[in-house]
Amino acid sequence: MKTNDTLIIADKTFSSRLFIGTGKFSAASQMKAAVRASESELATVALKRVNPEEKSEDIHASLLDTGISLLPNTSGVRTATEAVFAAQLAREALETNWIKLEIHPDPRYLLPDPIETLLAAEELVKQGFVVMPYIHADPVLCKRLEEVGTQCVMPLGAPIGSNKGLKTLDFLNIIIEQSNIPVIVDAGIGSPSHAAAAMEAGADAVLVNTAIAVAGDPIAMAHAFKLAVEAGRTAYRSRLAPARSEAEASSPLTSFLTE
Amino acid sequence: MKTNDTLIIADKTFSSRLFIGTGKFSAASQMKAAVRASESELATVALKRVNPEEKSEDIHASLLDTGISLLPNTSGVRTATEAVFAAQLAREALETNWIKLEIHPDPRYLLPDPIETLLAAEELVKQGFVVMPYIHADPVLCKRLEEVGTQCVMPLGAPIGSNKGLKTLDFLNIIIEQSNIPVIVDAGIGSPSHAAAAMEAGADAVLVNTAIAVAGDPIAMAHAFKLAVEAGRTAYRSRLAPARSEAEASSPLTSFLTE
Amino acid sequence: MKTNDTLIIADKTFSSRLFIGTGKFSAASQMKAAVRASESELATVALKRVNPEEKSEDIHASLLDTGISLLPNTSGVRTATEAVFAAQLAREALETNWIKLEIHPDPRYLLPDPIETLLAAEELVKQGFVVMPYIHADPVLCKRLEEVGTQCVMPLGAPIGSNKGLKTLDFLNIIIEQSNIPVIVDAGIGSPSHAAAAMEAGADAVLVNTAIAVAGDPIAMAHAFKLAVEAGRTAYRSRLAPARSEAEASSPLTSFLTE
Amino acid sequence: MKTNDTLIIADKTFSSRLFIGTGKFSAASQMKAAVRASESELATVALKRVNPEEKSEDIHASLLDTGISLLPNTSGVRTATEAVFAAQLAREALETNWIKLEIHPDPRYLLPDPIETLLAAEELVKQGFVVMPYIHADPVLCKRLEEVGTQCVMPLGAPIGSNKGLKTLDFLNIIIEQSNIPVIVDAGIGSPSHAAAAMEAGADAVLVNTAIAVAGDPIAMAHAFKLAVEAGRTAYRSRLAPARSEAEASSPLTSFLTE
């Protein structure tokens, strides 16, 4: 069953296709255990937590301790200018040129701004960042981000933290079909079945945070997501049969009674 | 992550919550390999394949060779009387009193007959069978089957072989809430994400056949389903958070720019 | 736009394909106005309201005053025996041999019992009733009811009063395809768009109660349902185009810029 | 049932909330009859059809003959610059400063470009146009268009011509909640029930083309959409009851058998 199926983004090669967010956990120790259980190799961290003047901060140290790569995000910024500044701070603080670009002006639904995101992406690519933009599931925007040089696109499945799943599936399918860079479904994934469905549709990876962090048992839930992502990826590579309108018997009809 | 979470039906204890059907595979060797990869402990077989006069038949032998328990089904019968007769033949041929009760008069959609199924179930329970009835996702019928003594209920997610998934989820939720016997989702499960979703909803097990047998790579697909069922079961036990209408940020809003 | 498109059940011909329930209204006057606004020609009434010893009861009188036909239902009975008795009482009280057969033993979800319903239907047909059975969206059960002589089938879209819409659409499609008697979608219809969708799928009529009775303005809502049923029926007869995976421009691509 | 419920966009007041597209009809006479049957007061026309040098063109004349207002669209342009040029040509040709702004670079799915659309909208507003932009169901983009002064937003339900319905409903709900200008659902509406559902959700109007033009009977289908839009709007104003998880009997439980 072992196959060489890795995901490459910029200069990194990932065996795991589950990226994990680190917000909302009730304790750093719990987060650390969940990260380990997820077997993820990339964890997003909000910039505020990686204050450059306090590098010894618990959460940051906890994460590095697990060996996971850190992906700072620009959560909380509202414009391209703020995002570029935040990315620069993050680069300095975390010594990484990777940045998850999140620009969401509205505090209620936290939906991303397509215009500011494209502007910031273009500038950050010029400045040498590996840019991973969080965006609406907008196929045209995804192509434009690819054209300015982002290393992947991260379309949403549903609003952040809503746990509603792949509400945008019809558009994710188009994005996946058209993209030449990895497509990572971000936001909305509320259960392992949602993560598996994203992978079955051909997504290259998923990012999960809320559904793990606020579960009854976040550590076991992280393991469940790990399994689901593997299940979905394996199914995608094993070529699922399409849905059909009529039934088709699994068992041949028994004719013994009339023979 | 190891926990004691077994499923008990009659006198058998199952570690795996994935049951597998054996129809539609292109070769017995492929079926055998897929059964092994699924790690399933119970496989359905159509009566016709276990002809009592030819016990050495390939498929049957192949399956026993894997150590899996066999569950004969009555596929192809159209009435309660035929079903009882078929169950008796199966008991003789396979030396098991377990029977998957399937009565579907219509050859196009293969949907189960509620009236004949209840009649047959009552009679088969009296005759000492362990009865596992395949039925529509009808909560009232499930309770009546429980009352006559079936060991589980097997409501459908969608028509057999349609791969459409959990079209009956609203009713499966009611069945799971009300049932005192195991609920095993049978028919319609077309991908690992569907199987995970059934387990997340609290189903005790799922039965999969077509989606594995007709996949591009049935053996890898069997493994994918194994992972998905574990993912869904783990998620159910780890208590998923509910869906929400509004967003909730995973990352705390960064205030560094205004501080 | 006028066409001769009537629905015939037993000896009655209906111009309207919207049947209306009379429970849950806040006042008899409001119910009466809503019935008029719906332009429905058949209204269900619970037996309890048509107490044979108090024929002058307000609600009953109100309804007859609108000229609508009354369809007593057996709501509240739990077995075939009780249903047959209730139907006989209703026939005496309302001087009609039409009966809406409802047998739902569970007070929480009020889902119908397939076994008792078929038993009662067979007996009531023998006794000369026009039987309209409320049932789960079970295609096999629908055929069996047709075989014993019911004048229509009334499969549910979702649990009564849930307003969830056509959760059973995959099965309603099969029922409609296979039925030789009218198919009337009953229960679950929560908005005019649900009613229109049922009609577009080829249902012969819909029955609505809760969604009208508990609306902010029940009278205007009754009118909205009337329009929606006509819209859906007209669309069905005008042959909707199927859904497509790819886009197709409505407007021809403008080439003026490159010409 | 008559109420004063008009839709105002710029200097026009509409009694009908159904806007209609004029592409794909098999003949001008059929289109004209469908437009009349729809009772729509605003019809989109592709620029190519309104060649300024041939004002006597059949289709254009046919439409004006019905008394409907014409809304030229920029279908076929790929950039903001092209869109502005096309709008200027349309203004000259049709003597209207209304413009439906459509910029879709991809010929397969015809999805709109958010960046070019915002740029063009801003410029066209400055030039005195009444701008009606066709866009993805992106709540943040909708707010930005409102800020630059468009007179409405026209988010899509599904790809143009797909007839898939309100695939973006979760996002349309957010757009409707946040918008201070009319929200007109454009693209994807494939049946009257979809149109009714959009109106029930609070959309101010819908634009329909393919579903009418390619129906078996486009004229009757236009009438069906007219009814459905009225049904949905009336339901919205009459305050629909929410969906519930449990059943609630429409009929009071009959207790006559136990009393």
JSON list of N, CA and C in Angstrom, two decimals, chain B residues 146-185:
[
{"chain": "B", "resi": 146, "resn": "GLU", "atom": "N", "xyz": [-36.66, -4.51, 15.26]},
{"chain": "B", "resi": 146, "resn": "GLU", "atom": "CA", "xyz": [-36.05, -4.68, 16.59]},
{"chain": "B", "resi": 146, "resn": "GLU", "atom": "C", "xyz": [-37.00, -5.46, 17.50]},
{"chain": "B", "resi": 147, "resn": "GLU", "atom": "N", "xyz": [-38.28, -5.13, 17.43]},
{"chain": "B", "resi": 147, "resn": "GLU", "atom": "CA", "xyz": [-39.26, -5.79, 18.30]},
{"chain": "B", "resi": 147, "resn": "GLU", "atom": "C", "xyz": [-39.41, -7.29, 17.99]},
{"chain": "B", "resi": 148, "resn": "VAL", "atom": "N", "xyz": [-39.24, -7.66, 16.73]},
{"chain": "B", "resi": 148, "resn": "VAL", "atom": "CA", "xyz": [-39.38, -9.10, 16.42]},
{"chain": "B", "resi": 148, "resn": "VAL", "atom": "C", "xyz": [-38.05, -9.83, 16.63]},
{"chain": "B", "resi": 149, "resn": "GLY", "atom": "N", "xyz": [-36.99, -9.10, 16.97]},
{"chain": "B", "resi": 149, "resn": "GLY", "atom": "CA", "xyz": [-35.78, -9.80, 17.39]},
{"chain": "B", "resi": 149, "resn": "GLY", "atom": "C", "xyz": [-34.63, -9.85, 16.39]},
{"chain": "B", "resi": 150, "resn": "THR", "atom": "N", "xyz": [-34.62, -8.98, 15.39]},
{"chain": "B", "resi": 150, "resn": "THR", "atom": "CA", "xyz": [-33.44, -8.97, 14.52]},
{"chain": "B", "resi": 150, "resn": "THR", "atom": "C", "xyz": [-32.24, -8.46, 15.33]},
{"chain": "B", "resi": 151, "resn": "GLN", "atom": "N", "xyz": [-31.06, -8.86, 14.90]},
{"chain": "B", "resi": 151, "resn": "GLN", "atom": "CA", "xyz": [-29.87, -8.54, 15.68]},
{"chain": "B", "resi": 151, "resn": "GLN", "atom": "C", "xyz": [-29.29, -7.18, 15.31]},
{"chain": "B", "resi": 152, "resn": "CYS", "atom": "N", "xyz": [-29.75, -6.64, 14.21]},
{"chain": "B", "resi": 152, "resn": "CYS", "atom": "CA", "xyz": [-29.34, -5.30, 13.80]},
{"chain": "B", "resi": 152, "resn": "CYS", "atom": "C", "xyz": [-30.35, -4.83, 12.76]},
{"chain": "B", "resi": 153, "resn": "VAL", "atom": "N", "xyz": [-30.21, -3.61, 12.31]},
{"chain": "B", "resi": 153, "resn": "VAL", "atom": "CA", "xyz": [-30.94, -3.15, 11.13]},
{"chain": "B", "resi": 153, "resn": "VAL", "atom": "C", "xyz": [-29.92, -2.60, 10.14]},
{"chain": "B", "resi": 154, "resn": "MET", "atom": "N", "xyz": [-30.24, -2.74, 8.86]},
{"chain": "B", "resi": 154, "resn": "MET", "atom": "CA", "xyz": [-29.31, -2.32, 7.81]},
{"chain": "B", "resi": 154, "resn": "MET", "atom": "C", "xyz": [-30.01, -1.38, 6.83]},
{"chain": "B", "resi": 155, "resn": "PRO", "atom": "N", "xyz": [-30.28, -0.15, 7.27]},
{"chain": "B", "resi": 155, "resn": "PRO", "atom": "CA", "xyz": [-30.96, 0.80, 6.38]},
{"chain": "B", "resi": 155, "resn": "PRO", "atom": "C", "xyz": [-30.04, 1.26, 5.25]},
{"chain": "B", "resi": 156, "resn": "LEU", "atom": "N", "xyz": [-30.64, 1.60, 4.13]},
{"chain": "B", "resi": 156, "resn": "LEU", "atom": "CA", "xyz": [-29.88, 2.03, 2.97]},
{"chain": "B", "resi": 156, "resn": "LEU", "atom": "C", "xyz": [-29.59, 3.53, 3.01]},
{"chain": "B", "resi": 157, "resn": "GLY", "atom": "N", "xyz": [-28.47, 3.91, 2.38]},
{"chain": "B", "resi": 157, "resn": "GLY", "atom": "CA", "xyz": [-28.13, 5.32, 2.22]},
{"chain": "B", "resi": 157, "resn": "GLY", "atom": "C", "xyz": [-28.65, 5.86, 0.90]},
{"chain": "B", "resi": 158, "resn": "ALA", "atom": "N", "xyz": [-28.68, 4.98, -0.10]},
{"chain": "B", "resi": 158, "resn": "ALA", "atom": "CA", "xyz": [-29.17, 5.32, -1.45]},
{"chain": "B", "resi": 158, "resn": "ALA", "atom": "C", "xyz": [-29.35, 3.97, -2.15]},
{"chain": "B", "resi": 159, "resn": "PRO", "atom": "N", "xyz": [-29.98, 3.96, -3.34]},
{"chain": "B", "resi": 159, "resn": "PRO", "atom": "CA", "xyz": [-30.14, 2.67, -4.02]},
{"chain": "B", "resi": 159, "resn": "PRO", "atom": "C", "xyz": [-28.81, 1.92, -4.19]},
{"chain": "B", "resi": 160, "resn": "ILE", "atom": "N", "xyz": [-28.88, 0.60, -4.10]},
{"chain": "B", "resi": 160, "resn": "ILE", "atom": "CA", "xyz": [-27.71, -0.27, -4.26]},
{"chain": "B", "resi": 160, "resn": "ILE", "atom": "C", "xyz": [-26.94, 0.09, -5.52]},
{"chain": "B", "resi": 161, "resn": "GLY", "atom": "N", "xyz": [-25.65, 0.22, -5.38]},
{"chain": "B", "resi": 161, "resn": "GLY", "atom": "CA", "xyz": [-24.81, 0.42, -6.56]},
{"chain": "B", "resi": 161, "resn": "GLY", "atom": "C", "xyz": [-24.87, 1.82, -7.13]},
{"chain": "B", "resi": 162, "resn": "SER", "atom": "N", "xyz": [-25.63, 2.72, -6.50]},
{"chain": "B", "resi": 162, "resn": "SER", "atom": "CA", "xyz": [-25.76, 4.07, -7.07]},
{"chain": "B", "resi": 162, "resn": "SER", "atom": "C", "xyz": [-24.58, 4.96, -6.70]},
{"chain": "B", "resi": 163, "resn": "ASN", "atom": "N", "xyz": [-23.86, 4.61, -5.64]},
{"chain": "B", "resi": 163, "resn": "ASN", "atom": "CA", "xyz": [-22.72, 5.42, -5.15]},
{"chain": "B", "resi": 163, "resn": "ASN", "atom": "C", "xyz": [-23.11, 6.83, -4.75]},
{"chain": "B", "resi": 164, "resn": "LYS", "atom": "N", "xyz": [-24.39, 7.05, -4.49]},
{"chain": "B", "resi": 164, "resn": "LYS", "atom": "CA", "xyz": [-24.85, 8.42, -4.22]},
{"chain": "B", "resi": 164, "resn": "LYS", "atom": "C", "xyz": [-24.63, 8.89, -2.79]},
{"chain": "B", "resi": 165, "resn": "GLY", "atom": "N", "xyz": [-24.29, 7.99, -1.89]},
{"chain": "B", "resi": 165, "resn": "GLY", "atom": "CA", "xyz": [-23.99, 8.40, -0.53]},
{"chain": "B", "resi": 165, "resn": "GLY", "atom": "C", "xyz": [-25.19, 8.42, 0.39]},
{"chain": "B", "resi": 166, "resn": "LEU", "atom": "N", "xyz": [-25.15, 9.29, 1.39]},
{"chain": "B", "resi": 166, "resn": "LEU", "atom": "CA", "xyz": [-26.15, 9.27, 2.47]},
{"chain": "B", "resi": 166, "resn": "LEU", "atom": "C", "xyz": [-27.35, 10.14, 2.14]},
{"chain": "B", "resi": 167, "resn": "LYS", "atom": "N", "xyz": [-28.07, 9.77, 1.10]},
{"chain": "B", "resi": 167, "resn": "LYS", "atom": "CA", "xyz": [-29.24, 10.54, 0.72]},
{"chain": "B", "resi": 167, "resn": "LYS", "atom": "C", "xyz": [-30.31, 10.48, 1.80]},
{"chain": "B", "resi": 168, "resn": "THR", "atom": "N", "xyz": [-30.25, 9.49, 2.65]},
{"chain": "B", "resi": 168, "resn": "THR", "atom": "CA", "xyz": [-31.28, 9.31, 3.69]},
{"chain": "B", "resi": 168, "resn": "THR", "atom": "C", "xyz": [-30.81, 9.80, 5.06]},
{"chain": "B", "resi": 169, "resn": "LEU", "atom": "N", "xyz": [-29.82, 10.66, 5.10]},
{"chain": "B", "resi": 169, "resn": "LEU", "atom": "CA", "xyz": [-29.19, 11.01, 6.38]},
{"chain": "B", "resi": 169, "resn": "LEU", "atom": "C", "xyz": [-30.18, 11.51, 7.43]},
{"chain": "B", "resi": 170, "resn": "ASP", "atom": "N", "xyz": [-31.15, 12.32, 7.02]},
{"chain": "B", "resi": 170, "resn": "ASP", "atom": "CA", "xyz": [-32.11, 12.82, 8.01]},
{"chain": "B", "resi": 170, "resn": "ASP", "atom": "C", "xyz": [-32.84, 11.68, 8.72]},
{"chain": "B", "resi": 171, "resn": "PHE", "atom": "N", "xyz": [-33.08, 10.60, 7.98]},
{"chain": "B", "resi": 171, "resn": "PHE", "atom": "CA", "xyz": [-33.79, 9.47, 8.57]},
{"chain": "B", "resi": 171, "resn": "PHE", "atom": "C", "xyz": [-32.84, 8.53, 9.30]},
{"chain": "B", "resi": 172, "resn": "LEU", "atom": "N", "xyz": [-31.62, 8.40, 8.79]},
{"chain": "B", "resi": 172, "resn": "LEU", "atom": "CA", "xyz": [-30.62, 7.60, 9.51]},
{"chain": "B", "resi": 172, "resn": "LEU", "atom": "C", "xyz": [-30.37, 8.19, 10.90]},
{"chain": "B", "resi": 173, "resn": "ASN", "atom": "N", "xyz": [-30.36, 9.51, 10.98]},
{"chain": "B", "resi": 173, "resn": "ASN", "atom": "CA", "xyz": [-30.16, 10.15, 12.29]},
{"chain": "B", "resi": 173, "resn": "ASN", "atom": "C", "xyz": [-31.26, 9.73, 13.28]},
{"chain": "B", "resi": 174, "resn": "ILE", "atom": "N", "xyz": [-32.49, 9.68, 12.81]},
{"chain": "B", "resi": 174, "resn": "ILE", "atom": "CA", "xyz": [-33.60, 9.27, 13.68]},
{"chain": "B", "resi": 174, "resn": "ILE", "atom": "C", "xyz": [-33.47, 7.80, 14.06]},
{"chain": "B", "resi": 175, "resn": "ILE", "atom": "N", "xyz": [-33.13, 6.98, 13.07]},
{"chain": "B", "resi": 175, "resn": "ILE", "atom": "CA", "xyz": [-32.96, 5.54, 13.33]},
{"chain": "B", "resi": 175, "resn": "ILE", "atom": "C", "xyz": [-31.89, 5.31, 14.38]},
{"chain": "B", "resi": 176, "resn": "ILE", "atom": "N", "xyz": [-30.76, 5.98, 14.24]},
{"chain": "B", "resi": 176, "resn": "ILE", "atom": "CA", "xyz": [-29.65, 5.81, 15.18]},
{"chain": "B", "resi": 176, "resn": "ILE", "atom": "C", "xyz": [-30.06, 6.27, 16.58]},
{"chain": "B", "resi": 177, "resn": "GLU", "atom": "N", "xyz": [-30.77, 7.37, 16.64]},
{"chain": "B", "resi": 177, "resn": "GLU", "atom": "CA", "xyz": [-31.22, 7.90, 17.93]},
{"chain": "B", "resi": 177, "resn": "GLU", "atom": "C", "xyz": [-32.15, 6.93, 18.65]},
{"chain": "B", "resi": 178, "resn": "GLN", "atom": "N", "xyz": [-32.99, 6.24, 17.88]},
{"chain": "B", "resi": 178, "resn": "GLN", "atom": "CA", "xyz": [-34.04, 5.40, 18.50]},
{"chain": "B", "resi": 178, "resn": "GLN", "atom": "C", "xyz": [-33.65, 3.94, 18.68]},
{"chain": "B", "resi": 179, "resn": "SER", "atom": "N", "xyz": [-32.59, 3.49, 18.04]},
{"chain": "B", "resi": 179, "resn": "SER", "atom": "CA", "xyz": [-32.34, 2.05, 17.99]},
{"chain": "B", "resi": 179, "resn": "SER", "atom": "C", "xyz": [-31.62, 1.53, 19.23]},
{"chain": "B", "resi": 180, "resn": "ASN", "atom": "N", "xyz": [-32.04, 0.35, 19.65]},
{"chain": "B", "resi": 180, "resn": "ASN", "atom": "CA", "xyz": [-31.34, -0.36, 20.72]},
{"chain": "B", "resi": 180, "resn": "ASN", "atom": "C", "xyz": [-30.47, -1.49, 20.18]},
{"chain": "B", "resi": 181, "resn": "ILE", "atom": "N", "xyz": [-30.47, -1.67, 18.88]},
{"chain": "B", "resi": 181, "resn": "ILE", "atom": "CA", "xyz": [-29.62, -2.68, 18.24]},
{"chain": "B", "resi": 181, "resn": "ILE", "atom": "C", "xyz": [-28.70, -1.97, 17.25]},
{"chain": "B", "resi": 182, "resn": "PRO", "atom": "N", "xyz": [-27.61, -2.62, 16.84]},
{"chain": "B", "resi": 182, "resn": "PRO", "atom": "CA", "xyz": [-26.68, -1.94, 15.92]},
{"chain": "B", "resi": 182, "resn": "PRO", "atom": "C", "xyz": [-27.36, -1.50, 14.62]},
{"chain": "B", "resi": 183, "resn": "VAL", "atom": "N", "xyz": [-26.96, -0.32, 14.15]},
{"chain": "B", "resi": 183, "resn": "VAL", "atom": "CA", "xyz": [-27.43, 0.23, 12.88]},
{"chain": "B", "resi": 183, "resn": "VAL", "atom": "C", "xyz": [-26.26, 0.19, 11.90]},
{"chain": "B", "resi": 184, "resn": "ILE", "atom": "N", "xyz": [-26.44, -0.54, 10.81]},
{"chain": "B", "resi": 184, "resn": "ILE", "atom": "CA", "xyz": [-25.38, -0.73, 9.83]},
{"chain": "B", "resi": 184, "resn": "ILE", "atom": "C", "xyz": [-25.87, -0.15, 8.51]},
{"chain": "B", "resi": 185, "resn": "VAL", "atom": "N", "xyz": [-25.20, 0.88, 8.02]},
{"chain": "B", "resi": 185, "resn": "VAL", "atom": "CA", "xyz": [-25.65, 1.52, 6.78]},
{"chain": "B", "resi": 185, "resn": "VAL", "atom": "C", "xyz": [-25.20, 0.69, 5.60]}
]
